[in-house]
Tab-separated table of C-alpha atoms in Angstrom:
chain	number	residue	atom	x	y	z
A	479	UNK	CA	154.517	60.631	143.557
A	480	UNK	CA	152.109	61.543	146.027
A	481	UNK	CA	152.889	63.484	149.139
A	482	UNK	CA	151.820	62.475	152.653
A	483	UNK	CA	149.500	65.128	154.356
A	484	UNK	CA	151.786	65.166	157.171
A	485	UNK	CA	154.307	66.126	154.797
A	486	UNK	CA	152.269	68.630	152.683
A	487	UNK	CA	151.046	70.205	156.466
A	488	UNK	CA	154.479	70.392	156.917
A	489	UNK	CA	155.616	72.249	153.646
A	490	UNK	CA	152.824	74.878	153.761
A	491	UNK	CA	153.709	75.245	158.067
A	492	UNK	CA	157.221	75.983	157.419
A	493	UNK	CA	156.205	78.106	154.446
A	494	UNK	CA	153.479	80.352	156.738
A	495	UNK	CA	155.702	80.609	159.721
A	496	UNK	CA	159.063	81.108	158.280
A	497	UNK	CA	159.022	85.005	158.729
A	498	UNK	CA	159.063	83.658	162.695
A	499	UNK	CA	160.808	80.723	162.491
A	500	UNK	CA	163.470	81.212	160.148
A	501	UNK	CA	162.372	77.745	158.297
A	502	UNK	CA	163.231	75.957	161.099
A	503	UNK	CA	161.565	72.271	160.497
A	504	UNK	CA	161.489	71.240	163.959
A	505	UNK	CA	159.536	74.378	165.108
A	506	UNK	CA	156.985	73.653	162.048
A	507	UNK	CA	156.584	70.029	163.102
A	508	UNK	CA	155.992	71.447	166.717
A	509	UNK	CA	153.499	73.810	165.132
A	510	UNK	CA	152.171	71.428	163.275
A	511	UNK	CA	151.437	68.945	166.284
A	512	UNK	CA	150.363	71.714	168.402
A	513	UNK	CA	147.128	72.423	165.265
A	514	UNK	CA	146.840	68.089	165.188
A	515	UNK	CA	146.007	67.800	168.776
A	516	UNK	CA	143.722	70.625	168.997
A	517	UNK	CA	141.624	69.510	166.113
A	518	UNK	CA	142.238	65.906	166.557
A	519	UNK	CA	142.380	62.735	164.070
A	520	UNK	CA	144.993	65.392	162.077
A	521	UNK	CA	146.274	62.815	159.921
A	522	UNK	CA	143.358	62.878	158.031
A	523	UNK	CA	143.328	66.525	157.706
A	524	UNK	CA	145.334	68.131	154.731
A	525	UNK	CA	146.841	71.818	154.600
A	526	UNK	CA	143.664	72.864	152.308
A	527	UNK	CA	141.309	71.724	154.880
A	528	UNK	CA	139.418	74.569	156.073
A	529	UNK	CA	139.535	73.906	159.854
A	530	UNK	CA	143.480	73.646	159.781
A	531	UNK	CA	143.971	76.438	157.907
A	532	UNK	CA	141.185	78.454	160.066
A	533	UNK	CA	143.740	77.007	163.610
A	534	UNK	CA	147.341	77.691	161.108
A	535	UNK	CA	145.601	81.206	160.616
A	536	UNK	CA	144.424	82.208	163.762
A	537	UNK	CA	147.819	81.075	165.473
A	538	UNK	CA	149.899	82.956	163.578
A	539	UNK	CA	147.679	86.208	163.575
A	540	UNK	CA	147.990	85.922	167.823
A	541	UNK	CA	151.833	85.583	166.894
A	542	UNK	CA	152.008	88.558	164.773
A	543	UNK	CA	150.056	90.713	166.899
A	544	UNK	CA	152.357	90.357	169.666
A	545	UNK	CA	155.623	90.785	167.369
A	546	UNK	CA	155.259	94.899	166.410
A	547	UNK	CA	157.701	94.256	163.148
A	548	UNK	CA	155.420	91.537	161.570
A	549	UNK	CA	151.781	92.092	159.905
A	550	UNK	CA	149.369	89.589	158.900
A	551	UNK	CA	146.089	89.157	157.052
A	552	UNK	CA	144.473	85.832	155.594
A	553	UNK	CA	141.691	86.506	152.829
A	554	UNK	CA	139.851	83.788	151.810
A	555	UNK	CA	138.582	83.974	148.143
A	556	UNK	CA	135.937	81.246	148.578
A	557	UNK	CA	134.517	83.580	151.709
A	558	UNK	CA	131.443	84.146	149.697
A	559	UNK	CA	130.071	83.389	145.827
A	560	UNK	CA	131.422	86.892	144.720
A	561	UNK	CA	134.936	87.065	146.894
A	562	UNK	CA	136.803	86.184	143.954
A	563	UNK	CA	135.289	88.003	141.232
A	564	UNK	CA	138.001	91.244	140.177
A	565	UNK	CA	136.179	94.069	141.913
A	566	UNK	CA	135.119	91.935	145.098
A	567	UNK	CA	138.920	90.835	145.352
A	568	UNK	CA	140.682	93.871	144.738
A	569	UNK	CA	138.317	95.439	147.558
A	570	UNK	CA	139.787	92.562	149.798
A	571	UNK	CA	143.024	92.708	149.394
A	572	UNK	CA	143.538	96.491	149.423
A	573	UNK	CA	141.705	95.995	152.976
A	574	UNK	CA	144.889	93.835	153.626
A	575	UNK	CA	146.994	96.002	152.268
A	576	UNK	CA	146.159	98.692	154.021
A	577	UNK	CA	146.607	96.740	157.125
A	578	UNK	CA	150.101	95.562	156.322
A	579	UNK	CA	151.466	98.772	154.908
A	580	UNK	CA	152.384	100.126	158.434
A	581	UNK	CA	154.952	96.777	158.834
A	582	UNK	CA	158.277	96.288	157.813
A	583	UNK	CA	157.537	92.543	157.314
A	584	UNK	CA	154.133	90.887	156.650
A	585	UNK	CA	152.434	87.716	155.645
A	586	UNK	CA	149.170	87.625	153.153
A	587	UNK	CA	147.475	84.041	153.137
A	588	UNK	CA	145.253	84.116	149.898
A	589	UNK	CA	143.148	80.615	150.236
A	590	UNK	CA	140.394	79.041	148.333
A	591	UNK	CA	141.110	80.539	145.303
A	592	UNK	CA	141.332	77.841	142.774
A	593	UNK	CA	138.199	76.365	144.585
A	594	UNK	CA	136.592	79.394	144.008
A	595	UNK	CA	137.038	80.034	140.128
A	596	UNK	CA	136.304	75.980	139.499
A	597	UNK	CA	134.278	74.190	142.780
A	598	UNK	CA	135.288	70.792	143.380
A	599	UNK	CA	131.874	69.162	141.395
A	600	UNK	CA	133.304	71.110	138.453
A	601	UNK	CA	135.491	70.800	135.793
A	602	UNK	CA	137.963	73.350	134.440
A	603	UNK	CA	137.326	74.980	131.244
A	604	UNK	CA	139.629	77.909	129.035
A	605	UNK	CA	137.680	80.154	130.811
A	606	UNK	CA	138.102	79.185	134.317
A	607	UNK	CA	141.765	78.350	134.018
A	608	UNK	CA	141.974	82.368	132.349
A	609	UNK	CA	139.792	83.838	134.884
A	610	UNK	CA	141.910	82.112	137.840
A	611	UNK	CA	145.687	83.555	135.983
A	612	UNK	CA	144.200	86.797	135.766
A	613	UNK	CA	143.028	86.970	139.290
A	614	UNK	CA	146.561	85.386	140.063
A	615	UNK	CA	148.022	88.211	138.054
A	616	UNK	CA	145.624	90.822	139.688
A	617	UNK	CA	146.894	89.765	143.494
A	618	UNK	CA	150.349	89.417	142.562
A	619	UNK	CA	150.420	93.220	140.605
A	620	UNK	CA	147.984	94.473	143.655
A	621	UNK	CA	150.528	93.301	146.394
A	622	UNK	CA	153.934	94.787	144.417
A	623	UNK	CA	152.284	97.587	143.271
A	624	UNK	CA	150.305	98.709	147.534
A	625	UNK	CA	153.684	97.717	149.104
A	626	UNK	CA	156.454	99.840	149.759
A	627	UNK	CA	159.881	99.119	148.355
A	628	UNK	CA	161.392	98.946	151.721
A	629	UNK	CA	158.940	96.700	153.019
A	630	UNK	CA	159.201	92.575	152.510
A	631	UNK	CA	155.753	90.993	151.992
A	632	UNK	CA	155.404	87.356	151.695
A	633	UNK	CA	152.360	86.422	149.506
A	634	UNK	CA	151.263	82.831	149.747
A	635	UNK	CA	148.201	80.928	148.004
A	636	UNK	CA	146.840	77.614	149.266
């Protein structure tokens, strides 16, 4: 069973606001109409599309910067050929870590990265699917290990 993009925009919008909505569905189907119109013919457009989640990011980073309690950073593993490589990817993320450490609550978007270990004209191999769980592994281990124990970080791949 296949998911509507309306419905998947919806699932990853209530997921990425939640720390300022409090999963509220209505206020993710307002967010998510808000993005539509401003990028028009949305119902083409699916939550891994890059200009949604470029208008999904940028909204919630001008939300978070006005809330002093809630951090954000969005790092995009497909932002060059060698962003998701181990040492190009730990230097990224501790740049977001460093960011959010000050917050007592913070969001970090990690997109592109399955696109990045295997492009879309490519198929996956042993190797691929092992280099994409260790960098999996590596951001997850990164994030518990460069956050405090006081501090609640939500961690979200698209």
């Amino acid at each position: 069973m296949t998911r509507s993009p309306q419905l998947r925009r919806l699932h990853f919008l209530n997921a990425l606001f939640a720390p300022l909505t409090g999963h509220d569905l209505y206020l993710a189907q307002q967010i998510d109409d808000a993005i539509s119109s401003s990028l028009g013919e949305a119902e083409q457009r699916t939550p891994n599309d890059p200009a949604f989640i470029a208008a999904a990011a940028r909204l919630l980073e001008k939300l978070c910067a006005a809330r002093t309690m809630h951090g954000f950073f969005h790092w995009d593993a497909g932002a060059d050929d060698t962003a998701a490589e181990p040492l190009f990817a730990r230097a990224g993320l501790m740049q977001g870590l460093k960011q959010l450490a000050v917050f007592p609550e913070s969001t970090l978007l990690v997109t592109n990265l399955r696109s990045a270990h295997c492009p879309p004209d490519r198929r996956w191999t042993d190797r691929r699917q092992r280099d994409y769980d260790d960098s999996l592994a590596l951001i997850r281990n990164l994030a518990a290990a460069r956050t405090r124990r006081s501090a609640n970080l939500n961690l979200l791949f698209l």
